[in-house]
Short mmCIF file of C-alpha atoms and ligand atoms in Angstrom, two decimals:
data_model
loop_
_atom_site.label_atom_id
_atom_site.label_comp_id
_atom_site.label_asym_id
_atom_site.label_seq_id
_atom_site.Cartn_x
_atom_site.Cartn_y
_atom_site.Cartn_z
CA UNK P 22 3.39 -51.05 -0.08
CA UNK P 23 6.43 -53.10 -1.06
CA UNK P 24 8.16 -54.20 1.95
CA UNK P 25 11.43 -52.57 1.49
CA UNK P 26 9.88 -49.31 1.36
CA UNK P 27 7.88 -50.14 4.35
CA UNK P 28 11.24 -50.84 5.99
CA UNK P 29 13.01 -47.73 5.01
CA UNK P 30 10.38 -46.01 7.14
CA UNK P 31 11.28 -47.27 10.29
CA UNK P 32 14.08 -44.88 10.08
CA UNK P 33 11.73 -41.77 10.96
CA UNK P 34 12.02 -40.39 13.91
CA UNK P 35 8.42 -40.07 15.53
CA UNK P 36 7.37 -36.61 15.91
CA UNK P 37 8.12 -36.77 19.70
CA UNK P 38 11.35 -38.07 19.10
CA UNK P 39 12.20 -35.03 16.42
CA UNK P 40 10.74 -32.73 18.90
CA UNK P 41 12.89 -33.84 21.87
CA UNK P 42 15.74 -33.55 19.45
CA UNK P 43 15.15 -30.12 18.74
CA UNK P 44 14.02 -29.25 22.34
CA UNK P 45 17.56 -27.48 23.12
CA UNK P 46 18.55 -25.73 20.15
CA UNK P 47 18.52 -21.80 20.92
CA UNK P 48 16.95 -20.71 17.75
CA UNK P 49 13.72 -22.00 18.17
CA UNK P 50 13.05 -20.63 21.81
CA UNK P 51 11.04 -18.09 20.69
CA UNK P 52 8.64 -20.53 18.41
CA UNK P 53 5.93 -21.52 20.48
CA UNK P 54 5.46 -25.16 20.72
CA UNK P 55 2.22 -25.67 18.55
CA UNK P 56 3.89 -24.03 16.18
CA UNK P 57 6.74 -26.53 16.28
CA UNK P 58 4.93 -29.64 16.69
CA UNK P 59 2.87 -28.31 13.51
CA UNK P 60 6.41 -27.73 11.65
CA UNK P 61 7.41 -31.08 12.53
CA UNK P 62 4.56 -33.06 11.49
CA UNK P 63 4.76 -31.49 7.81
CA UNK P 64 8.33 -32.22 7.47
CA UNK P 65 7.50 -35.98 8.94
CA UNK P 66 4.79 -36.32 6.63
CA UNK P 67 6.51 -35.27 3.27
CA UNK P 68 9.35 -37.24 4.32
CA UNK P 69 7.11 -40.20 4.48
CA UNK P 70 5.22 -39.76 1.28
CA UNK P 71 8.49 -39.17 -0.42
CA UNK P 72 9.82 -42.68 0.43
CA UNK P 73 6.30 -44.44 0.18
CA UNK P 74 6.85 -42.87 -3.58
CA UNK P 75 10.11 -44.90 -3.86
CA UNK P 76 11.68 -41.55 -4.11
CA UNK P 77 14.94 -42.58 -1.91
CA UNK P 78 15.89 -43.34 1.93
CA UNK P 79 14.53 -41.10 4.74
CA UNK P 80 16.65 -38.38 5.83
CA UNK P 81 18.56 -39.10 9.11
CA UNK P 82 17.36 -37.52 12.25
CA UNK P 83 20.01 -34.90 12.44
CA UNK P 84 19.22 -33.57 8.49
CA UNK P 85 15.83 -33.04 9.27
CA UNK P 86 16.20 -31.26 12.68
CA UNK P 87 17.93 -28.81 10.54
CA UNK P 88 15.34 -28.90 8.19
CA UNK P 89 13.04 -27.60 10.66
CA UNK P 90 15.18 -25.06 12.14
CA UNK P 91 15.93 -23.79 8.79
CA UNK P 92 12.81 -23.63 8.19
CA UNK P 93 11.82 -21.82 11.36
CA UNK P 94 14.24 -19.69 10.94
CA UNK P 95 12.35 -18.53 7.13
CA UNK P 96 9.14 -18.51 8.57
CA UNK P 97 10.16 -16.17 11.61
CA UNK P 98 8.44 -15.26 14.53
CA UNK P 99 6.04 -13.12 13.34
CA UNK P 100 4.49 -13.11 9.91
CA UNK P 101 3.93 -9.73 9.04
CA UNK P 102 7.81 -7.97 9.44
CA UNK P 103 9.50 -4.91 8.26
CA UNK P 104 10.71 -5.74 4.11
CA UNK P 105 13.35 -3.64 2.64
CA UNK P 106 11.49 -1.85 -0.60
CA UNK P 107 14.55 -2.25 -3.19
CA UNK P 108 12.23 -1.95 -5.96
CA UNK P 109 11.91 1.88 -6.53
CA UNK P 110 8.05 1.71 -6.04
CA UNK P 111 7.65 4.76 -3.58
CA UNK P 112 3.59 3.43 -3.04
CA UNK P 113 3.90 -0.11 -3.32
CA UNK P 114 1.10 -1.68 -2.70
CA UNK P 115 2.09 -5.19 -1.90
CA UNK P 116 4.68 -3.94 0.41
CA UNK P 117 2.14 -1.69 2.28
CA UNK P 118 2.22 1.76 0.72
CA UNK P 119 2.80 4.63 2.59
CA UNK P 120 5.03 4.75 5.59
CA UNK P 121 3.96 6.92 8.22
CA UNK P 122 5.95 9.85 9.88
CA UNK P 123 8.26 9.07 13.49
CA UNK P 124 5.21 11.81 14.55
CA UNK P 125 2.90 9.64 13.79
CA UNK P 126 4.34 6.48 15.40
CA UNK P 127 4.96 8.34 18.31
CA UNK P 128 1.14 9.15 19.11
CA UNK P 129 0.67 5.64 17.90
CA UNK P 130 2.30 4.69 20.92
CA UNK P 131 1.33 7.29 23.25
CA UNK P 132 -2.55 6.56 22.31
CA UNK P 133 -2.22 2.41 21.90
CA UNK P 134 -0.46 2.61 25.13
CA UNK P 135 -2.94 4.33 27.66
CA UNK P 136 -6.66 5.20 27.60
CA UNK P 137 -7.36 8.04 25.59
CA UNK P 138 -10.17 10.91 25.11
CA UNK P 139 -11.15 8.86 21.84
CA UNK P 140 -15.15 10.03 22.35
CA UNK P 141 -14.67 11.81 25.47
CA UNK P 142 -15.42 15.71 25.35
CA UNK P 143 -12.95 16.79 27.94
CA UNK P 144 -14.43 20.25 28.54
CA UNK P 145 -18.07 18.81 29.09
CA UNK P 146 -17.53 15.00 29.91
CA UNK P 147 -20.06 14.16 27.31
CA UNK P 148 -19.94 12.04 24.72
CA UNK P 149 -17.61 13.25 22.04
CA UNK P 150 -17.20 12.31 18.39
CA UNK P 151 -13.68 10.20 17.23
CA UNK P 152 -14.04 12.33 14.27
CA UNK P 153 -13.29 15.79 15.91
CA UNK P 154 -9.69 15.06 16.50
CA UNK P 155 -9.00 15.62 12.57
CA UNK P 156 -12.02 17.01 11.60
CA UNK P 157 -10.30 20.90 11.90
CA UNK P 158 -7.39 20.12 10.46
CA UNK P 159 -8.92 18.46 7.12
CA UNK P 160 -11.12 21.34 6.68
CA UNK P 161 -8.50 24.11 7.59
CA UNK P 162 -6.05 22.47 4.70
CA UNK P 163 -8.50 21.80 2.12
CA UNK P 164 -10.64 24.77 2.51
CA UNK P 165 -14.09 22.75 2.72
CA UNK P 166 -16.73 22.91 4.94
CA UNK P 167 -16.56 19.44 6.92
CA UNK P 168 -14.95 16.28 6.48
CA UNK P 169 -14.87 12.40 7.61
CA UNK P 170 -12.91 9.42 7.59
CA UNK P 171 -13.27 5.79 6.82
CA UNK P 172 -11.89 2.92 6.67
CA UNK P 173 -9.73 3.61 2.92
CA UNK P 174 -10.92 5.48 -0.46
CA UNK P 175 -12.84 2.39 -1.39
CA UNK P 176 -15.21 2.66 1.47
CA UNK P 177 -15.51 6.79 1.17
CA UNK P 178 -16.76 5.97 -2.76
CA UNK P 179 -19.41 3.42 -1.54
CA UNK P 180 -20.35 5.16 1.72
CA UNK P 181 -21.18 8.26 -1.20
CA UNK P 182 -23.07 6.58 -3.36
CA UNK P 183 -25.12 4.74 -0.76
CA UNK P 184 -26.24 7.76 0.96
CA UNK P 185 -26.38 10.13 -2.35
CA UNK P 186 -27.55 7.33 -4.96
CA UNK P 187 -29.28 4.14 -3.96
CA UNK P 188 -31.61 3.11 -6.24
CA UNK P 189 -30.83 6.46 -8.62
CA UNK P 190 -29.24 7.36 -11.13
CA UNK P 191 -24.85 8.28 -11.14
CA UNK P 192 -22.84 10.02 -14.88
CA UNK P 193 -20.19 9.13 -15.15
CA UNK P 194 -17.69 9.03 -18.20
CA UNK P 195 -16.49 6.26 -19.40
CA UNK P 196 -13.25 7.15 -19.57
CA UNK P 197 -13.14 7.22 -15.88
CA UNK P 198 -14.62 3.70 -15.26
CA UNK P 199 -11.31 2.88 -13.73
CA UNK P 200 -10.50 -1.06 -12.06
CA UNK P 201 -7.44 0.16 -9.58
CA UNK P 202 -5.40 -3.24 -7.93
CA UNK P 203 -7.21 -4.94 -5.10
CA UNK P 204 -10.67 -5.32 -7.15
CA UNK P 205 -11.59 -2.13 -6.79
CA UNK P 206 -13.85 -1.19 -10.26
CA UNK P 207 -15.61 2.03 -10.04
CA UNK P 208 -18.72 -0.23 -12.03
CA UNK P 209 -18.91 -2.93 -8.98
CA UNK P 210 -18.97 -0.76 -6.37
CA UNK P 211 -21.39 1.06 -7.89
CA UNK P 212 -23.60 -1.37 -8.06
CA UNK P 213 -23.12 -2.22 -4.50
CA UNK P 214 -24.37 0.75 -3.53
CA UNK P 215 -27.38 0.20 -5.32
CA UNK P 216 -26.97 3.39 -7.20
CA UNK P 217 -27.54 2.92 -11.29
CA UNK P 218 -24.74 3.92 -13.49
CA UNK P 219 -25.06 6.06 -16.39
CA UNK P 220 -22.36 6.21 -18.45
CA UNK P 221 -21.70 8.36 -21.39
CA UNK P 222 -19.47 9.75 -23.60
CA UNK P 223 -16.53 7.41 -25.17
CA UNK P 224 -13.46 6.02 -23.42
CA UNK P 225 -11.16 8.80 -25.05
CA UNK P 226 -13.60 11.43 -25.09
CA UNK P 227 -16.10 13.22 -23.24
CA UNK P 228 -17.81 16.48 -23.16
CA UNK P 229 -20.11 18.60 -20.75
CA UNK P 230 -23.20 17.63 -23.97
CA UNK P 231 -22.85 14.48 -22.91
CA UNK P 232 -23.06 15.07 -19.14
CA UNK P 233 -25.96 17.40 -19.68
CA UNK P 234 -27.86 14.85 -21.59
CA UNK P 235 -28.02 12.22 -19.59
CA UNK P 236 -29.38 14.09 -16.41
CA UNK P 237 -33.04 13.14 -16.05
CA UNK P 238 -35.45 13.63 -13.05
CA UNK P 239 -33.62 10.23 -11.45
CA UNK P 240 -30.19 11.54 -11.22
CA UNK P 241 -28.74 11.66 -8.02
CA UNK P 242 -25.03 12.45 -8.57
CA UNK P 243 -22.38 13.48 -11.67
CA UNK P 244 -18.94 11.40 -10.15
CA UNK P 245 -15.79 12.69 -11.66
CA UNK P 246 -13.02 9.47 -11.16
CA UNK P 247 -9.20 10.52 -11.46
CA UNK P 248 -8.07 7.91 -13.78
CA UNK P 249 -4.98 7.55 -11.40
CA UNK P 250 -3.82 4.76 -12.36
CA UNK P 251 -3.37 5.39 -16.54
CA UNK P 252 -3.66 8.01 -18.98
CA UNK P 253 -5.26 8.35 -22.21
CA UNK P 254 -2.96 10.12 -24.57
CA UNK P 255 -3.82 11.45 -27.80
CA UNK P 256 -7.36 12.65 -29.08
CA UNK P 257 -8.91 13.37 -25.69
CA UNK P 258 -11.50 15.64 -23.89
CA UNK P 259 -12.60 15.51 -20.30
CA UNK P 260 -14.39 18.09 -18.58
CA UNK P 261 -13.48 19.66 -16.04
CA UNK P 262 -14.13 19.80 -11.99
CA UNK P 263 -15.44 23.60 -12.54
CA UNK P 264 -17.75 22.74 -15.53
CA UNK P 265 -18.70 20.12 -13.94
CA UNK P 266 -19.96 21.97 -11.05
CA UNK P 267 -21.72 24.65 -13.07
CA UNK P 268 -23.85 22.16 -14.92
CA UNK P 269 -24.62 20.63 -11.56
CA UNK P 270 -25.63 23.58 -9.97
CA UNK P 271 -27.59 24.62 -12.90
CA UNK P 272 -29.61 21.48 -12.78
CA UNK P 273 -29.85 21.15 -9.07
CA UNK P 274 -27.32 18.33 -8.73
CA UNK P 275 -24.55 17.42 -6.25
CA UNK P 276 -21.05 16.69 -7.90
CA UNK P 277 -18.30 14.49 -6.10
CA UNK P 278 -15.16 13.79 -7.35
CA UNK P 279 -12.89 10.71 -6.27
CA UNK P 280 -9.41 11.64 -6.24
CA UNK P 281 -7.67 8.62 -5.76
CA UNK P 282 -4.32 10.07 -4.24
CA UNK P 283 -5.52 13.31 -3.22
CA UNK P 284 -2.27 15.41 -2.69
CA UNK P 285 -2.25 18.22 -0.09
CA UNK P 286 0.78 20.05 -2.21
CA UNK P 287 1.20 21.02 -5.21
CA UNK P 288 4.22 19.09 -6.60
CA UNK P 289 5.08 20.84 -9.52
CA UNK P 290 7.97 22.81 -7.86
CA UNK P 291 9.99 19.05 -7.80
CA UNK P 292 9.62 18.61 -11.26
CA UNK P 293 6.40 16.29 -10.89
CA UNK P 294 3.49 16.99 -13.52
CA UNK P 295 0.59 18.68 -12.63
CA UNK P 296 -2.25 17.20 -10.59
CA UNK P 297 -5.35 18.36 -9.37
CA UNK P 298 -4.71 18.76 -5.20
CA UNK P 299 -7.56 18.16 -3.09
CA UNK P 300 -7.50 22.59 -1.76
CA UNK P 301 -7.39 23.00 -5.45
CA UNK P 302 -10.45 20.62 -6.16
CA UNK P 303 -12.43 22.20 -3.24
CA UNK P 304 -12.30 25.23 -4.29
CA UNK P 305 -13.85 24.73 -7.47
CA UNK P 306 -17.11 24.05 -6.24
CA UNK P 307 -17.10 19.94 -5.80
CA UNK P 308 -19.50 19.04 -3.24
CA UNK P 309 -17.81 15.83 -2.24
CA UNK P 310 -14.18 15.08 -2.63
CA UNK P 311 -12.47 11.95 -1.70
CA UNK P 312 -9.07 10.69 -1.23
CA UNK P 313 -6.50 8.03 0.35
CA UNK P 314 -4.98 8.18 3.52
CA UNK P 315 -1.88 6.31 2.31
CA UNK P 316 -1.37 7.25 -0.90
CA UNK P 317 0.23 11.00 -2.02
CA UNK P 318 -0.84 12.20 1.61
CA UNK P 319 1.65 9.69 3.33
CA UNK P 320 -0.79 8.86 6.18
CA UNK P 321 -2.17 6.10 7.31
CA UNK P 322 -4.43 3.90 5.64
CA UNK P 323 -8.06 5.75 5.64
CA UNK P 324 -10.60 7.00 2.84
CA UNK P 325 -10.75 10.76 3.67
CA UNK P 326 -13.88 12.59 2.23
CA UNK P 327 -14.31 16.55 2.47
CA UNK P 328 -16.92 18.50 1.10
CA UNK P 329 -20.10 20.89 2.07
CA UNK P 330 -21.38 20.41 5.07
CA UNK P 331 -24.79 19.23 4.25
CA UNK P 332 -23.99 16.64 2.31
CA UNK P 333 -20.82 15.33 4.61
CA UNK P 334 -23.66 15.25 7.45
CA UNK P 335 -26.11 12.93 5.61
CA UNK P 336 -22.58 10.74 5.18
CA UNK P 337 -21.96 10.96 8.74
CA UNK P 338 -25.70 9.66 9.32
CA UNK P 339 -25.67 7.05 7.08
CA UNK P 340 -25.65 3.67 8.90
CA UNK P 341 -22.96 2.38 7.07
CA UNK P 342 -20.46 4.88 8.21
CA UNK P 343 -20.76 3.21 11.56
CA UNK P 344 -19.38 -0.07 9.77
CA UNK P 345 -17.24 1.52 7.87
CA UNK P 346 -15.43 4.10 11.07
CA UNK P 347 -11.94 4.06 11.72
CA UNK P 348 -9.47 2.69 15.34
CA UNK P 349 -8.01 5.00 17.16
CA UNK P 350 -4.55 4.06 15.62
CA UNK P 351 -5.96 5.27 12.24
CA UNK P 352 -6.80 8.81 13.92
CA UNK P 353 -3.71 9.31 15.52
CA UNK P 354 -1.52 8.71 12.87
CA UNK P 355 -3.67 10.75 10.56
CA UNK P 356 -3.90 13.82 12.63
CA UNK P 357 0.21 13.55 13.17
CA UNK P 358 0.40 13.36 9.49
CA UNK P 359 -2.00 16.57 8.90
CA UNK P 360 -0.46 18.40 11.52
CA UNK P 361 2.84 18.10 9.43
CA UNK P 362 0.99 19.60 7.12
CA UNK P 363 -0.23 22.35 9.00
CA UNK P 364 2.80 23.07 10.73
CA UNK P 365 4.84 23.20 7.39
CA UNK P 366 7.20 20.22 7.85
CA UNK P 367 5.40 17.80 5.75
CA UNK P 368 8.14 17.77 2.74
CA UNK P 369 11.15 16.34 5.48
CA UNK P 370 8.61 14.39 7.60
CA UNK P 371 6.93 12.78 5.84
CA UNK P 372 8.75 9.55 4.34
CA UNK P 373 6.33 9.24 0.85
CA UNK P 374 7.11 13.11 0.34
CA UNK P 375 11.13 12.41 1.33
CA UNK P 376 11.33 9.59 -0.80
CA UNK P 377 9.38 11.31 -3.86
CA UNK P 378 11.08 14.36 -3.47
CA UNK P 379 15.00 13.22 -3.09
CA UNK P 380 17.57 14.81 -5.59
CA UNK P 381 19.01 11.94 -7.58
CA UNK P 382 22.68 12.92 -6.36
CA UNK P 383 21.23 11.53 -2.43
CA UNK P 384 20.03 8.35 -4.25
CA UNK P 385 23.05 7.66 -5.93
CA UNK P 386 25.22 8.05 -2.83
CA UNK P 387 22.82 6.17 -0.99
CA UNK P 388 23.83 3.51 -4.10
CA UNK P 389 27.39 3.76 -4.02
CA UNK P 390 27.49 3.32 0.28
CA UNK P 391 25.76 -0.10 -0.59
CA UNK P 392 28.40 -0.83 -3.22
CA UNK P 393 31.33 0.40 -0.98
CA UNK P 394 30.05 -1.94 2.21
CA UNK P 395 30.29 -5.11 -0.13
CA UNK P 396 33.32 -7.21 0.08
CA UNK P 397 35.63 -6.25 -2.74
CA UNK P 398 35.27 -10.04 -4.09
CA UNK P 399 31.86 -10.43 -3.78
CA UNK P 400 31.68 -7.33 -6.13
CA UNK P 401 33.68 -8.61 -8.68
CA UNK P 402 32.17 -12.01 -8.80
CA UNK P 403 28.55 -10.05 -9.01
CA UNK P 404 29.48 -7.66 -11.51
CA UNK P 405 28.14 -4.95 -8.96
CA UNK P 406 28.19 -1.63 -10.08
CA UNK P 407 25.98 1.63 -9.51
CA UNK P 408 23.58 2.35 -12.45
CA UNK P 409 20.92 4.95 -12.98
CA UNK P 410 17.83 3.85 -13.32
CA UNK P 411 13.96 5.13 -13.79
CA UNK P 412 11.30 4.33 -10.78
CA UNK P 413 7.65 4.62 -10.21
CA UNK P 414 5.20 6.47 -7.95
CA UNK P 415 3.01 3.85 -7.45
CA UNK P 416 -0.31 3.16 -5.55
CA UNK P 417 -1.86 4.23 -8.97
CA UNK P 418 -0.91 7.63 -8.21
CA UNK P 419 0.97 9.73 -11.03
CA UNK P 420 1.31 6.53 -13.68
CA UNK P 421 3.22 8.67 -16.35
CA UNK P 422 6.28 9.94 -13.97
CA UNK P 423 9.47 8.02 -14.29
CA UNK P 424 11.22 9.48 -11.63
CA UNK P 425 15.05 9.22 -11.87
CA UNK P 426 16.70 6.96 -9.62
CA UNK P 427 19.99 4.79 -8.68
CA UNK P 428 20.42 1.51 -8.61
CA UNK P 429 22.96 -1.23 -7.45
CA UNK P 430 22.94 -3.78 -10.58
CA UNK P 431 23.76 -7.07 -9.57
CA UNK P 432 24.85 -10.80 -11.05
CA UNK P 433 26.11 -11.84 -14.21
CA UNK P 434 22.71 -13.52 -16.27
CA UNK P 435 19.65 -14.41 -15.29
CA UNK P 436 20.02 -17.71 -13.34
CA UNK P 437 21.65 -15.90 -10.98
CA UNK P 438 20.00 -12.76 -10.57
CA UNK P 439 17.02 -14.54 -9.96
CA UNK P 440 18.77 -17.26 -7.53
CA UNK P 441 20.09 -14.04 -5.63
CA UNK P 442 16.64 -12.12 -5.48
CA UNK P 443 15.12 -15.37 -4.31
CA UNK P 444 18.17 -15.76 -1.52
CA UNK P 445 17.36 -11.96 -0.15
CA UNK P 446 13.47 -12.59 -0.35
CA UNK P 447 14.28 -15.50 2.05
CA UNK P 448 16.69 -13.44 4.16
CA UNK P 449 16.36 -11.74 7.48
CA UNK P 450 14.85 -8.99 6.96
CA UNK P 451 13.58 -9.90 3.71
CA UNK P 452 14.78 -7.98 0.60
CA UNK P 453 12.49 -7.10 -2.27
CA UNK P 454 14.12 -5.90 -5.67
CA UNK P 455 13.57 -5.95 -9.58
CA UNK P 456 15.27 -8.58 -11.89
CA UNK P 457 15.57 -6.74 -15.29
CA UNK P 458 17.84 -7.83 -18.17
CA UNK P 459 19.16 -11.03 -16.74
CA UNK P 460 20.55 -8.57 -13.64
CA UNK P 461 18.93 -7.81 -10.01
CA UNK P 462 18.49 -4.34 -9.78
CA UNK P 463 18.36 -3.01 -5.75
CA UNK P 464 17.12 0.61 -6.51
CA UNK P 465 18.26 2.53 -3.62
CA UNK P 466 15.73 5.61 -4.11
CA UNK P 467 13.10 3.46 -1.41
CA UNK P 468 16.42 1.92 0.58
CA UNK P 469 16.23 3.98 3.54
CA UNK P 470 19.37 5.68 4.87
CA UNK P 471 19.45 3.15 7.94
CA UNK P 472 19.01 0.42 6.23
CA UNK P 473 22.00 0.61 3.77
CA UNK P 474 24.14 -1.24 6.41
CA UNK P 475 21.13 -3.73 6.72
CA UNK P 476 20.94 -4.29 3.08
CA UNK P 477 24.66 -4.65 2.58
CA UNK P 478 24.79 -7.32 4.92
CA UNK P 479 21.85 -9.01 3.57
CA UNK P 480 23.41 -8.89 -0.11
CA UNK P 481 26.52 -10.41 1.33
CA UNK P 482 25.07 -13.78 2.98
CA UNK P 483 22.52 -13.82 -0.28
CA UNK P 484 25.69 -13.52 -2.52
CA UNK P 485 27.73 -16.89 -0.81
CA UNK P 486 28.23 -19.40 -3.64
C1 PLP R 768 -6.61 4.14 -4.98
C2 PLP R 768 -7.92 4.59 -5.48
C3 PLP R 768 -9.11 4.18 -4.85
C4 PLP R 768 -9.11 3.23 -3.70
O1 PLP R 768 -8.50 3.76 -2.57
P1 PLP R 768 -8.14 2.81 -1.33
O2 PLP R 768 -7.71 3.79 -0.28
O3 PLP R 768 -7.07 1.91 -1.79
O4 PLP R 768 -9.36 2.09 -0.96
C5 PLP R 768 -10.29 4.66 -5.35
N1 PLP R 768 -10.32 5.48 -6.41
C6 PLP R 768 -9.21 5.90 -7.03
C7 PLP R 768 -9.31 6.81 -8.20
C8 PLP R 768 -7.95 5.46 -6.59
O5 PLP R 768 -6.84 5.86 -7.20
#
């Protein structure tokens, strides 16, 4: 170390001394102090390899006090916080899919707050089952004989094929050997489960020959996978849930089909294409049907699976269920979700069904309220203007359905579209959008009505030179 540099780092504050400094500043009271010191000590020790580098002076005590604050301040209190979805994507994934229903936070509150009859029989004071406080509401909506939940859609698939397949044989087309986000690959878990895969057909075509050829005396199960998150357009042939089940029962074998979204409602009467629902599904014979909790349904996160009863019960024995069983949280903001359903009011309560199903005129007033709340210089400088747009479903659900949408466009190239959709990212609460042709586009069809005022805000402080 040259001795000028060795010098220059006498000028750093010790950590205590940084700390002391900082001890009075209101913004950090609510950052405990581990988390401080912690803070601190990386900001020391960057500083210090940056001028053992001979990459300049340190930073005087006062700059890197409000270093740290600043960067308290990004980090927050809490990591996991409220985002506001500016991207369009109803289901986004990343920004964690559905949200659930006021109902449902309500009896997240009222059963997370006191004790609850979670296995408690009331009427006996035996042991009950966690399962019987949605257990007559899935089978009343979807017309099938029993049901159970786990932990998501993943887990219903592998909980299946454990119980129905290990160590036999599964058909299954392989134009339906789908990888969804999040490593899920219908192939992997299969083989998880121990249960043998047995493809057949091609990827754009398959037909009931080719199902009823590969049954031998080791198949367990025909699986029927809703490609949810593509389509295959062109020369095609699937078979359907009905044929499906007629070859089945012909040869003696159960039939499950994995839905993926699994919509309650039929959503053709908002101008969405047409998708099998789960009633619809039921009804045609499938023995096992399974779903998401937080996809189409709006729930909350939670692999639903209905079927016969015969079959759902050796699921329900199946060791693995036990791993695999859901909180109470999950169960009380899935039977507030069904009961919407039940009682009718699932199109205006629930927000994935809201957002899906807005008219564009809504959206595009929603737009032009966020355009109206900027500062008439601001919008000028940013080029803002209202434009329409197209947005996505997401959560692999309905790939091919651009619904229409409004958008506040934003900056003038792509330096600063992207400097501005990295300033809201940072922001408080954090702002997600979609840069697209050198412009930020905030696409107000998943801004929620109470957070225009939010956003506007937000777009102002991101939008200071
Ligand atoms: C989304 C999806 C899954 C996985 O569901 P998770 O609830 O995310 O575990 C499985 N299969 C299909 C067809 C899907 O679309």
């Amino acid at each position: 170390m040259s001795a000028d540099r060795a010098t220059a780092l006498r000028g750093l504050p010790s950590v205590d001394q940084l700390l002391r400094r900082l001890a009075e500043r209101p913004e950090l009271s609510a950052v405990p102090r581990a988390r401080l010191t912690a803070l601190v000590r990386q900001l020391l020790d960057a500083e210090r390899k940056r001028v053992l580098d001979g990459r300049g002076a340190p930073a005087d005590p006062d700059t890197l006090a409000a270093r740290v604050v600043e960067r308290a301040r990004r980090a927050g209190v809490f990591s996991l916080r409220p985002v506001i979805n500016a991207t369009g994507v109803v289901l986004h994934t990343n920004l964690g899919r559905a949200l659930v229903s006021s109902l449902a936070l309500e009896r997240l509150a009222a059963v997370g707050a006191a004790y609850s009859n979670l296995e408690l029989d009331l009427a006996t004071k035996e042991r009950g089952s966690r399962y019987s406080h949605v257990e007559g509401l899935l089978t009343r909506l979807t017309g099938a004989e029993d049901a159970l939940v786990v932990n998501n859609n993943a887990a219903a698939v592998l909980l299946a094929l454990e119980t129905l397949a290990h160590g036999r044989e599964v058909v299954v087309s392989r134009g339906e050997l789908i990888e969804i986000g999040g490593e899920f690959r219908i192939p992997d878990i299969m083989r998880r489960s121990g249960a043998v895969l047995r493809e057949v057909g091609t990827t754009n075509r398959t037909h009931l020959q080719d199902y009823a050829e590969a049954i031998g005396p080791n198949t367990a199960l025909l699986l029927k996978v809703h490609t949810s998150n593509y389509r295959v357009v062109g020369f095609t042939a699937d078979v359907s849930s009905r044929e499906l089940v007629e070859l089945g029962r012909a040869r003696g074998i159960p039939v499950m089909e994995d839905l993926g979204s699994g919509s309650l409602v039929d959503l053709r009467a908002h101008a969405f294409p047409y998708e099998p629902t789960v009633p619809e599904t039921v009804a045609a014979g499938v023995d096992l049907v399974s779903f998401s909790g937080d996809k189409l349904l709006g729930g909350p996160q939670a692999g639903i699976v209905v079927g016969k009863q015969a079959i759902v019960a050796r699921l329900k024995k199946n060791p693995w269920n036990r791993a695999l069983r859901i909180d109470k949280f999950t169960i009380a903001a899935l039977e507030a979700t069904l009961y919407a359903y039940e009682a009718g009011t699932a199109l205006e309560t629930i927000p994935t069904l809201r957002l899906l199903t807005e008219p564009l005129t809504r959206v595009r007033s929603r737009a032009r309220t966020l355009l109206r709340r900027l500062a008439p210089a601001t919008r000028a400088r940013l080029k803002a203007r209202v434009v329409d747009d197209r947005a996505q479903v997401g959560g692999g659900a309905l790939p091919t359905v651009e619904l229409p949408t409004a958008a506040v466009a934003l900056g003038d190239g792509a330096a600063e579209a992207m400097r501005l959709d990295e300033r809201l990212r940072a922001g408080d609460p954090p702002v997600v959008g979609r840069v697209v042709d050198d412009r930020l586009l905030l696409d107000c069809r998943t801004v929620l009505s109470h957070q225009v005022a939010t956003l506007a805000r937000a777009l102002s402080a991101a939008a200071e030179p």
